[in-house]
């Protein structure tokens, strides 16, 4: 009898676990209120998707998730997407009381850590869930922190579902926030301007787009990229500088993320694309005059003019600082250029323009190795005084344009520093830093690596470098014998494996190398990983679980490889779950030559479709970057073959994924099709489509293995550490 009771209890336990797996415990979501008369709920986060419902003003809704500009919400039985501009989040301040506190994906220590915050930091609280608070992360996403590690401004009962809300001000509520006029038109924002550290921060996207620029948001790096026909700006949340056409530009206060919107210093936002800015502190009014609008009268609410109003009896002096292919260009324009006085001393130029004015004071500081290029211009009475100082060692050229009305000072692109960074026991990284973005090519010259940097002078560099402390690196030579390019030769004391690449701003050429003897012997093993498994279903379609599709395609691809004489190992061959950190560990233990992870994609936008592949080899991780060519090669081969499925070509991408980051050998991940797309889900359910996908994956791997050589073998990670 006890046997049957035990069996019943076991059956009950299994059913309970199954229920929990299919119905995860409810986690409270953030709360928001609708701030317009009627708001549409849409099926996907875009205005082209269908309307699945409507809600009226002041209705409280639950916010489950947010993407750039949109929130996934739940209201009753309706689940959909609503524009962030139509709702107001109910938030409250939380101050971190612990010296260091973890942020997690969910309300519990069993959830993955997403970041850390320090004592004294103020967080935006959204909801209380048991012993945890839901807060807004740095990227605008929702994360959790333990309630014992933070304090509210007022007392909060342990039984309360959330602290008394402090709502973010809606457009109509903002009475203290500055008003912003662009070309005499009052602008309205979803998040109002704020004052931080004595500086006014304004919404970047709204103003940039109103000035004709396109704006993109990269959530992985918290970076905004804005561009028009001639200017590209890159700004990362928390940085006190931006890249404007590749040139580092300091900003007074770091950009901040508030309410899902990027706020940046007023002058930077208003002037980057050629506008002029006036701040009237008495009336709290900001006037921005765009470049295309020309000079216009200020709005009637302001009692001050745009900085230095034009005068008919004075000539305007204009200064432009740009990055060209040939170097840094300073252009000074004046109708009275022939009357200009110039004093030149060494690498300093001092200009004086009489009967002139400059509309906005100029203060530009461009780092150049250990020194700086400084450009400063101001009005002194009815004179403009402009000074340019250039570090000794950098050349410059003066010329005229525009029928003599424009003086051009060109600082040709040049080396501003050469740096050595050893890694591991014998690994070496040489970084050649240039004044402006550049291009390069490289080739082996005997056992030496020769890198050619285009349109670059030796500048602040030297012709020969020898670095102490390395038995492997012999010397680095810079050769300026060609008038149009600079040669960089790396000599070693033994044969080496080299990898060459550039930083994102194209102003650093990185040359990494290790002794060839440290390459791991080629064992010919390929490890295939069928993504997800067991209780982790992966993406779910109408009638399909991703884990099952992945496994079927992976096993089919493995059989094809084995028939071609390639040794194959699998992270799983049945419906089991392999922990994420164990996947790459298994491939490392097998000392595999290649690792490929097979997945299928999913998106909230049901129209999303196509194929893409991933690799990961960041320039700041020496061990992985040494494999950049091999990792990109296998991802490119897989993409080329899988494109024969005739789905949308989404391309080869680089992404920081655990299985790629932790694999010691060249590795790639494939996303064959979108299981969330009805058409592609139907294809994935077809035997012949899965067989075709498996064949194409196998073909790419076979091509890779045939081209593999000793110089492309895995790196010994015990010797080469990032």
XYZ file of C-alpha atoms in Angstrom:
722
model
C 0.000 0.000 0.000
C 2.868 2.365 0.872
C 4.234 1.741 -2.653
C 1.027 3.086 -4.193
C 0.965 6.099 -1.834
C 4.549 6.898 -2.778
C 3.697 6.608 -6.449
C 0.715 8.937 -6.046
C 2.857 11.521 -4.230
C 5.551 11.313 -6.909
C 2.931 11.744 -9.641
C 1.435 14.722 -7.800
C 4.895 16.293 -7.409
C 5.649 15.879 -11.122
C 2.303 17.408 -12.087
C 2.930 20.326 -9.711
C 6.392 20.959 -11.189
C 4.914 20.775 -14.682
C 2.291 23.330 -13.694
C 4.896 25.665 -12.216
C 7.119 25.348 -15.316
C 4.237 26.253 -17.598
C 2.873 28.933 -15.260
C 5.733 30.824 -13.637
C 5.015 32.701 -10.454
C 3.604 36.131 -11.184
C 6.066 38.973 -10.795
C 4.488 42.355 -10.202
C 4.967 44.803 -13.023
C 5.466 48.562 -12.988
C 2.384 50.767 -12.978
C 1.592 53.615 -15.356
C -1.345 55.880 -16.167
C -2.616 56.945 -19.563
C -2.061 60.710 -20.040
C -4.084 61.287 -23.260
C -7.821 61.095 -23.889
C -7.672 57.798 -25.826
C -4.632 55.569 -26.394
C -4.329 52.667 -28.835
C -2.986 49.295 -27.696
C -1.121 47.686 -30.583
C -0.063 44.119 -31.343
C 3.601 45.079 -31.842
C 5.869 48.025 -30.890
C 5.250 50.136 -33.993
C 2.473 52.282 -35.452
C 2.033 49.952 -38.451
C 0.784 47.053 -36.296
C -2.896 46.370 -35.726
C -4.868 48.001 -32.892
C -5.958 45.364 -30.347
C -7.736 47.728 -27.948
C -8.128 51.251 -26.605
C -7.896 52.753 -23.116
C -8.922 56.167 -21.836
C -7.130 58.855 -19.826
C -6.103 58.152 -16.193
C -6.518 54.388 -16.624
C -3.919 52.453 -14.604
C -2.068 49.758 -16.535
C 0.717 47.260 -15.802
C 3.987 47.696 -17.701
C 5.664 44.357 -18.416
C 8.552 45.390 -20.637
C 9.907 48.331 -22.566
C 11.685 48.785 -25.863
C 12.928 52.033 -27.365
C 9.881 54.305 -27.345
C 7.329 51.571 -26.512
C 5.975 49.718 -23.482
C 4.450 46.249 -23.396
C 1.429 46.564 -21.115
C -1.374 44.505 -19.636
C -4.868 45.818 -19.001
C -7.398 43.197 -17.943
C -7.140 40.411 -20.512
C -5.550 42.688 -23.113
C -1.799 42.368 -23.610
C -0.118 44.649 -26.151
C 2.108 47.648 -26.840
C 1.598 51.366 -26.247
C 3.792 54.359 -27.078
C 5.747 55.676 -24.063
C 4.609 59.198 -24.936
C 1.004 58.281 -24.089
C 1.590 57.079 -20.526
C 3.196 58.314 -17.311
C 5.104 55.835 -15.151
C 4.318 55.850 -11.429
C 7.760 56.109 -9.852
C 9.400 56.864 -6.508
C 13.009 57.540 -5.417
C 15.101 54.843 -3.737
C 18.517 55.534 -2.189
C 21.088 52.732 -2.036
C 22.171 52.177 1.597
C 24.583 49.261 1.096
C 28.191 49.868 0.068
C 27.611 47.760 -3.059
C 24.305 46.209 -4.132
C 23.505 43.768 -6.945
C 20.811 44.406 -9.557
C 19.045 41.264 -10.789
C 16.695 40.239 -13.593
C 13.994 39.140 -11.153
C 12.949 39.407 -7.493
C 15.307 36.819 -5.963
C 18.943 35.789 -5.656
C 18.293 32.923 -8.073
C 17.911 35.450 -10.899
C 20.938 36.495 -12.958
C 22.889 39.591 -11.913
C 22.663 42.492 -14.400
C 24.851 45.063 -12.672
C 25.803 46.768 -9.419
C 25.092 50.119 -7.751
C 27.036 51.969 -5.050
C 25.966 53.532 -1.774
C 24.220 56.874 -2.130
C 22.993 56.325 -5.686
C 19.355 57.270 -6.254
C 17.330 54.755 -8.260
C 13.972 55.163 -9.976
C 11.604 52.802 -8.145
C 8.678 51.276 -10.008
C 7.072 48.587 -7.824
C 7.565 46.538 -4.672
C 7.419 42.761 -5.077
C 7.741 40.992 -1.733
C 11.224 41.728 -0.375
C 12.366 43.257 -3.671
C 11.914 46.547 -5.489
C 11.582 46.776 -9.235
C 13.681 49.704 -10.505
C 14.640 51.219 -13.834
C 18.076 50.114 -15.043
C 20.639 52.275 -16.808
C 19.356 51.133 -20.213
C 15.731 51.859 -19.340
C 15.026 48.177 -18.696
C 13.394 46.785 -15.530
C 15.630 45.181 -12.901
C 15.338 44.297 -9.200
C 17.133 45.164 -5.964
C 16.641 43.721 -2.465
C 14.530 46.021 -0.252
C 17.020 45.720 2.631
C 19.674 47.475 0.520
C 17.703 50.667 -0.234
C 15.639 53.277 1.592
C 12.720 55.429 0.536
C 12.267 59.046 1.553
C 9.234 58.045 3.605
C 8.418 54.929 5.577
C 6.991 51.984 3.639
C 4.918 49.255 5.227
C 6.151 45.711 4.634
C 2.653 44.751 3.599
C 2.300 47.506 1.016
C 2.326 46.411 -2.607
C 4.251 49.552 -3.476
C 5.349 52.816 -1.812
C 3.294 55.947 -2.311
C 3.922 56.836 -5.966
C 5.633 59.982 -7.141
C 4.568 60.422 -10.760
C 6.954 61.695 -13.385
C 5.614 65.028 -14.640
C 3.573 64.896 -17.819
C 3.825 67.618 -20.430
C 1.002 69.686 -18.931
C 2.327 69.349 -15.361
C 5.779 70.801 -16.037
C 5.762 74.327 -14.609
C 9.391 74.649 -13.455
C 11.091 72.896 -16.381
C 12.651 75.272 -18.935
C 10.746 75.883 -22.167
C 12.586 75.116 -25.388
C 11.925 76.963 -28.665
C 13.447 75.718 -31.920
C 13.223 78.311 -34.712
C 10.471 80.142 -32.727
C 8.403 76.934 -32.300
C 7.722 75.679 -28.763
C 8.868 72.062 -28.427
C 7.051 69.479 -26.343
C 8.795 66.500 -24.792
C 7.822 63.215 -23.169
C 10.578 63.890 -20.605
C 11.107 67.538 -19.691
C 14.520 69.290 -19.497
C 16.236 69.121 -16.102
C 19.022 70.955 -14.258
C 21.983 68.796 -13.121
C 25.225 70.081 -11.605
C 24.405 73.591 -12.757
C 23.837 72.513 -16.368
C 20.600 72.197 -18.335
C 20.020 68.750 -19.841
C 17.536 68.479 -22.702
C 16.009 65.534 -24.627
C 18.531 64.686 -27.350
C 16.409 62.656 -29.784
C 13.527 65.129 -30.116
C 15.810 68.114 -30.791
C 18.209 66.272 -33.106
C 15.322 64.899 -35.177
C 13.682 68.341 -35.331
C 16.984 69.652 -36.722
C 16.887 67.072 -39.515
C 19.128 64.352 -38.080
C 18.327 60.644 -37.787
C 18.795 59.067 -34.361
C 19.504 55.421 -33.465
C 19.753 53.755 -30.044
C 22.044 50.777 -29.354
C 20.789 49.212 -26.108
C 23.741 46.809 -25.707
C 26.211 49.694 -25.314
C 23.747 52.422 -24.189
C 24.908 54.540 -27.131
C 23.013 57.131 -29.189
C 24.124 57.687 -32.788
C 22.789 60.738 -34.645
C 23.721 61.777 -38.165
C 22.860 64.107 -41.007
C 24.539 64.496 -44.394
C 27.830 65.795 -42.982
C 27.954 65.125 -39.234
C 27.820 61.919 -37.184
C 27.568 62.038 -33.392
C 28.070 59.104 -31.001
C 27.245 59.578 -27.320
C 27.184 56.919 -24.602
C 25.172 57.225 -21.388
C 27.452 58.172 -18.483
C 30.384 59.402 -20.625
C 31.592 62.991 -20.304
C 32.529 63.117 -23.966
C 31.024 62.446 -27.390
C 32.532 61.523 -30.748
C 31.678 64.094 -33.434
C 32.854 62.803 -36.821
C 35.294 60.642 -34.880
C 36.709 63.569 -32.896
C 36.419 63.427 -29.099
C 34.367 66.368 -27.803
C 34.170 66.994 -24.051
C 30.758 67.742 -22.497
C 30.161 69.412 -19.129
C 27.802 66.805 -17.673
C 27.501 63.148 -18.761
C 24.427 62.164 -20.762
C 21.724 60.548 -18.649
C 18.803 58.203 -19.262
C 15.516 59.385 -17.764
C 12.126 57.907 -18.499
C 13.597 55.945 -21.398
C 14.931 59.130 -23.016
C 18.511 60.377 -23.399
C 19.163 63.816 -21.911
C 22.375 65.694 -22.749
C 23.801 69.184 -22.081
C 21.893 71.981 -23.798
C 24.752 73.614 -25.685
C 26.044 70.292 -26.999
C 22.597 69.288 -28.278
C 21.760 72.682 -29.744
C 25.099 73.443 -31.400
C 26.374 70.061 -32.637
C 24.444 70.281 -35.913
C 25.235 73.956 -36.436
C 22.557 75.606 -34.308
C 22.913 78.592 -31.985
C 21.691 78.560 -28.387
C 20.464 81.283 -26.043
C 19.495 80.603 -22.402
C 17.340 83.217 -20.657
C 17.641 82.354 -16.966
C 15.085 84.958 -15.847
C 12.256 83.512 -17.911
C 13.699 79.955 -18.053
C 13.439 80.005 -21.853
C 15.851 78.286 -24.258
C 16.044 79.527 -27.847
C 17.719 77.299 -30.427
C 18.191 78.674 -33.925
C 18.958 75.878 -36.385
C 21.642 76.217 -39.041
C 19.114 76.135 -41.886
C 16.807 78.700 -40.284
C 19.425 81.449 -40.323
C 19.242 84.370 -37.900
C 15.740 85.031 -36.600
C 14.267 87.145 -33.815
C 13.905 85.500 -30.447
C 10.513 84.377 -29.196
C 8.514 87.098 -27.520
C 8.836 85.470 -24.093
C 12.604 86.055 -24.087
C 14.248 89.379 -23.284
C 17.694 88.434 -24.620
C 19.060 87.834 -28.073
C 20.892 84.842 -29.470
C 24.493 85.215 -28.317
C 26.012 88.354 -29.893
C 23.252 89.631 -32.152
C 24.543 90.528 -35.681
C 25.465 94.172 -36.216
C 25.450 95.798 -39.637
C 28.685 97.673 -38.891
C 30.636 94.526 -37.856
C 31.750 91.533 -39.881
C 31.030 88.034 -38.558
C 33.956 85.639 -38.138
C 33.043 81.967 -38.445
C 35.162 79.053 -37.214
C 34.636 75.422 -38.236
C 36.589 72.412 -36.927
C 36.176 69.163 -38.871
C 37.844 65.805 -39.347
C 38.844 65.120 -42.944
C 40.420 62.069 -44.573
C 43.659 64.050 -44.678
C 43.567 65.158 -41.016
C 42.048 67.869 -38.828
C 40.814 71.005 -40.601
C 40.236 74.417 -39.033
C 38.405 76.838 -41.347
C 38.196 80.553 -40.432
C 35.890 82.643 -42.625
C 35.638 86.444 -42.745
C 34.847 89.030 -45.415
C 37.702 91.099 -43.954
C 40.307 88.341 -44.153
C 42.730 90.652 -46.011
C 42.703 93.018 -43.019
C 43.351 90.197 -40.553
C 46.481 90.388 -38.400
C 48.374 87.143 -37.738
C 51.157 86.453 -35.294
C 52.811 83.042 -35.756
C 55.207 81.704 -33.121
C 56.441 78.130 -33.364
C 53.208 76.066 -33.411
C 50.953 78.879 -32.203
C 48.773 81.067 -34.438
C 47.110 84.231 -33.082
C 44.550 85.994 -35.298
C 43.048 89.437 -34.717
C 40.017 90.617 -36.736
C 39.082 94.299 -36.338
C 35.527 95.589 -36.674
C 34.306 92.016 -36.293
C 32.371 89.750 -33.931
C 32.054 86.016 -33.365
C 28.520 84.751 -32.727
C 29.482 82.099 -30.159
C 32.694 81.854 -28.179
C 34.982 79.084 -29.500
C 36.649 76.641 -27.115
C 37.842 73.404 -28.709
C 40.323 71.048 -27.068
C 41.417 68.031 -29.110
C 43.667 65.485 -27.408
C 46.856 64.736 -29.358
C 48.980 62.221 -27.513
C 50.231 63.789 -24.279
C 49.338 67.273 -25.556
C 46.284 69.087 -26.904
C 45.258 71.075 -29.964
C 43.555 74.167 -28.530
C 41.317 76.570 -30.443
C 39.946 79.559 -28.521
C 38.064 82.544 -29.926
C 36.341 85.462 -28.159
C 35.063 88.973 -28.715
C 37.072 91.818 -27.177
C 35.219 95.020 -27.873
C 34.911 95.284 -31.647
C 37.700 92.769 -32.219
C 37.758 89.003 -32.538
C 40.832 87.294 -31.091
C 41.368 83.695 -32.151
C 44.239 81.506 -30.992
C 45.325 78.082 -32.265
C 48.041 76.083 -30.505
C 49.371 72.797 -31.891
C 51.714 70.420 -30.007
C 55.336 70.521 -31.106
C 56.040 67.638 -33.466
C 52.777 67.943 -35.398
C 53.005 69.761 -38.703
C 50.364 72.085 -40.105
C 49.657 73.733 -43.430
C 47.983 77.098 -44.112
C 46.003 77.806 -47.268
C 43.076 79.916 -48.480
C 39.708 79.033 -49.990
C 36.549 80.851 -50.991
C 38.347 83.554 -53.001
C 40.583 84.404 -50.074
C 37.773 84.773 -47.560
C 38.559 81.501 -45.741
C 41.835 80.704 -44.015
C 42.388 76.937 -43.679
C 44.751 75.371 -41.154
C 45.189 71.669 -41.912
C 46.921 69.373 -39.429
C 47.750 66.235 -41.471
C 46.868 62.928 -39.867
C 49.802 61.655 -37.843
C 50.837 59.186 -35.175
C 50.301 60.618 -31.678
C 51.574 57.613 -29.734
C 52.704 53.982 -29.805
C 51.834 51.797 -26.831
C 52.763 48.251 -25.832
C 50.437 46.068 -23.735
C 51.721 42.546 -22.931
C 49.181 39.811 -22.199
C 49.508 36.253 -20.962
C 53.009 34.842 -20.598
C 54.250 35.848 -24.076
C 51.394 37.661 -25.870
C 51.954 41.219 -27.122
C 49.652 44.042 -28.249
C 51.065 47.094 -30.059
C 48.675 50.057 -30.380
C 49.455 52.774 -32.934
C 47.352 55.853 -32.131
C 46.548 58.455 -34.793
C 45.213 61.997 -34.670
C 42.253 61.292 -36.965
C 40.476 58.165 -38.236
C 42.442 56.204 -40.823
C 42.544 52.968 -42.807
C 45.190 50.271 -42.974
C 46.336 47.103 -44.743
C 48.666 44.371 -43.531
C 50.778 41.508 -44.845
C 53.575 39.206 -43.686
C 57.092 40.110 -44.808
C 59.088 36.981 -44.059
C 58.514 36.365 -40.355
C 57.730 40.068 -39.725
C 54.309 41.728 -39.798
C 54.076 44.832 -42.020
C 51.111 47.169 -41.427
C 50.553 50.094 -43.795
C 48.558 53.031 -42.385
C 47.190 55.235 -45.146
C 47.556 59.045 -45.371
C 49.399 59.259 -42.047
C 52.682 60.874 -40.988
C 55.045 59.756 -38.225
C 54.067 62.864 -36.224
C 54.714 62.416 -32.496
C 55.978 58.861 -33.035
C 59.580 57.765 -33.367
C 61.278 55.633 -36.007
C 62.230 52.772 -33.702
C 60.820 51.304 -30.484
C 62.376 48.617 -28.315
C 60.439 47.577 -25.254
C 62.111 46.028 -22.238
C 60.754 42.978 -20.481
C 59.922 40.930 -23.600
C 62.027 38.023 -24.879
C 59.542 37.592 -27.757
C 59.168 41.120 -29.224
C 62.321 42.383 -30.946
C 61.332 45.875 -32.165
C 58.679 48.132 -33.730
C 59.745 50.349 -36.644
C 57.852 53.283 -38.188
C 58.815 54.094 -41.789
C 57.739 57.380 -43.421
C 59.665 56.832 -46.669
C 56.410 56.913 -48.652
C 54.775 60.338 -48.982
C 51.251 58.951 -48.753
C 51.458 56.236 -46.103
C 53.225 55.079 -42.970
C 54.792 51.648 -42.597
C 54.768 49.810 -39.255
C 57.001 46.724 -39.043
C 56.835 44.296 -36.093
C 59.895 42.053 -35.665
C 59.889 39.084 -33.275
C 62.549 36.692 -32.011
C 60.551 33.657 -33.165
C 57.737 32.886 -35.585
C 54.445 34.453 -34.516
C 50.718 34.380 -35.183
C 49.389 37.927 -35.821
C 45.954 39.562 -35.757
C 45.405 43.199 -36.799
C 42.352 45.401 -36.273
C 41.081 48.869 -35.341
C 39.221 50.552 -32.509
C 35.640 51.673 -33.154
C 36.651 55.294 -33.768
C 39.311 54.164 -36.324
C 42.008 56.135 -34.500
C 43.866 53.133 -33.080
C 45.456 50.257 -35.028
C 45.879 47.192 -32.792
C 48.487 44.550 -33.684
C 48.278 41.423 -31.505
C 50.646 38.456 -31.688
C 51.759 35.333 -29.821
C 54.428 32.706 -30.507
C 53.197 30.183 -33.090
C 54.325 27.355 -30.806
C 51.521 28.264 -28.384
C 48.821 27.207 -30.883
C 46.955 24.119 -29.644
C 47.452 20.976 -31.804
C 44.646 20.503 -34.317
C 42.429 17.597 -33.170
C 39.738 18.026 -35.848
C 36.808 17.854 -33.386
C 33.669 19.903 -34.042
C 31.253 20.486 -31.145
C 27.635 21.179 -32.121
C 25.227 22.742 -29.643
C 21.454 22.425 -30.022
C 20.203 25.544 -28.257
C 17.925 25.251 -25.210
C 16.415 21.906 -24.108
C 14.512 20.271 -21.266
C 12.502 22.817 -19.282
C 14.016 25.598 -21.380
C 11.849 25.508 -24.505
C 13.488 28.501 -26.134
C 11.203 30.506 -28.410
C 7.665 29.181 -28.764
C 5.584 29.333 -31.895
C 1.932 28.445 -32.324
C 2.612 24.714 -32.358
C 6.390 24.562 -32.057
C 9.115 24.726 -29.426
C 12.485 26.037 -30.562
C 14.399 23.413 -28.556
C 12.935 20.581 -30.677
C 13.710 22.261 -34.012
C 17.259 23.074 -32.890
C 17.959 19.493 -31.827
C 16.623 17.941 -35.034
C 18.688 20.237 -37.286
C 21.813 19.804 -35.130
C 21.673 15.992 -35.220
C 21.075 16.029 -38.977
C 24.061 18.345 -39.515
C 26.224 16.119 -37.303
C 25.431 13.013 -39.330
C 26.418 14.784 -42.558
C 29.724 15.876 -41.010
C 30.466 12.372 -39.731
C 29.869 10.943 -43.215
C 32.517 13.403 -44.416
C 35.055 12.090 -41.901
C 34.745 14.896 -39.333
C 34.654 13.969 -35.646
C 31.524 15.448 -34.019
C 30.535 15.832 -30.376
C 27.204 17.221 -29.165
C 26.313 19.210 -26.047
C 23.035 17.261 -26.057
C 21.451 14.545 -28.185
C 18.146 14.309 -26.281
C 15.629 16.699 -24.745
C 17.673 17.722 -21.710
C 18.711 21.118 -20.415
C 22.425 21.935 -20.410
C 23.298 24.881 -18.181
C 24.452 27.874 -20.177
C 27.905 28.045 -18.580
C 28.421 24.294 -19.165
C 27.990 24.515 -22.949
C 31.262 26.271 -23.735
C 32.984 24.377 -20.907
C 32.172 21.085 -22.635
C 33.647 22.314 -25.936
C 36.766 23.507 -24.086
C 37.181 20.141 -22.342
C 36.996 18.400 -25.731
C 39.759 20.742 -26.967
C 37.562 21.213 -30.042
C 38.753 22.920 -33.192
C 35.359 24.499 -33.853
C 32.111 25.189 -31.960
C 28.753 25.991 -33.597
C 25.509 26.671 -31.699
C 22.217 26.167 -33.568
C 19.213 28.370 -32.738
C 16.047 29.833 -34.203
C 14.907 33.391 -33.652
C 11.873 35.127 -32.166
C 10.565 38.706 -31.981
C 7.511 40.561 -30.705
C 7.112 41.912 -34.231
C 5.466 38.961 -35.978
C 6.665 40.229 -39.355
C 10.338 39.843 -38.415
C 11.944 37.102 -40.497
C 15.194 35.854 -41.966
C 18.570 34.361 -41.109
C 21.543 35.774 -39.218
C 24.797 34.517 -37.711
C 26.926 35.736 -34.806
C 30.550 35.729 -33.693
C 32.328 37.530 -30.853
C 35.908 38.846 -30.865
C 36.101 42.255 -29.133
C 39.281 44.252 -29.473
C 39.586 44.640 -25.671
C 39.727 40.859 -25.131
C 43.146 39.777 -26.364
C 42.470 36.027 -26.289
C 39.299 36.282 -28.386
C 40.622 39.002 -30.665
C 43.521 36.752 -31.645
C 40.842 34.533 -33.223
C 38.937 37.394 -34.897
C 39.676 36.299 -38.457
C 38.704 32.677 -37.764
C 35.568 33.545 -35.793
C 34.350 35.988 -38.413
C 35.228 33.498 -41.153
C 33.068 30.652 -39.788
C 30.167 33.053 -39.124
C 30.478 34.380 -42.694
C 30.621 30.876 -44.208
C 27.511 29.864 -42.259
C 25.661 33.018 -43.370
C 26.670 32.495 -47.007
C 25.405 28.907 -47.018
C 22.207 29.552 -45.034
C 21.291 32.410 -47.381
C 20.456 29.628 -49.856
C 17.306 29.033 -47.773
C 16.053 32.193 -49.539
C 14.944 33.918 -46.348
C 15.699 37.568 -45.557
C 19.457 38.099 -45.342
C 20.075 39.639 -41.903
C 23.844 39.303 -42.096
C 26.840 38.492 -39.912
C 26.801 40.265 -36.548
C 29.026 40.492 -33.507
C 27.407 40.001 -30.089
C 28.549 39.200 -26.557
C 26.862 35.805 -26.071
C 27.924 33.418 -23.300
C 28.612 30.435 -25.576
C 30.780 32.596 -27.863
C 32.492 34.543 -25.102
C 33.493 31.462 -23.092
C 34.519 29.130 -25.940
C 38.310 28.851 -26.282
C 38.138 27.968 -29.973
C 36.656 29.746 -33.043
C 32.895 29.683 -32.618
C 29.659 30.938 -34.140
C 25.933 30.934 -33.440
C 23.262 30.649 -36.151
C 19.661 31.905 -36.052
C 18.096 29.996 -38.941
C 14.600 31.505 -39.036
C 11.972 33.228 -36.878
C 9.709 30.810 -35.056
C 7.515 33.828 -34.200
C 6.822 34.379 -37.907
C 3.900 32.233 -39.109
C 5.433 31.537 -42.528
C 8.850 30.606 -41.158
C 7.377 28.522 -38.340
C 5.522 26.508 -40.992
C 8.803 26.003 -42.879
C 10.612 24.872 -39.723
C 7.939 22.216 -39.207
C 8.747 20.757 -42.638
C 11.213 17.853 -42.688
C 12.786 18.874 -46.006
C 13.405 22.469 -44.810
C 15.163 21.250 -41.659
C 17.237 18.776 -43.701
C 18.213 21.567 -46.100
C 19.249 23.824 -43.205
C 21.340 20.996 -41.704
C 23.049 20.366 -45.046
C 23.944 24.049 -45.426
C 25.360 24.260 -41.884
C 27.432 21.138 -42.563
C 28.661 22.546 -45.898
C 29.889 25.710 -44.160
C 31.706 23.707 -41.468
C 33.327 21.431 -44.067
C 34.565 24.496 -45.989
C 35.968 25.958 -42.802
C 37.737 22.747 -41.771
C 39.285 22.339 -45.213
C 40.711 25.837 -44.975
C 41.937 25.441 -41.390
C 45.704 25.553 -40.935
C 48.192 25.652 -38.090
C 47.903 29.446 -37.984
C 44.127 29.169 -37.525
C 44.050 26.652 -34.729
C 42.579 27.403 -31.291
C 44.632 29.475 -28.879
C 45.856 27.992 -25.586
C 43.737 30.057 -23.196
C 45.927 29.046 -20.255
C 48.746 31.015 -21.861
C 46.736 33.843 -23.468
C 44.469 35.650 -21.045
C 42.541 38.864 -21.774
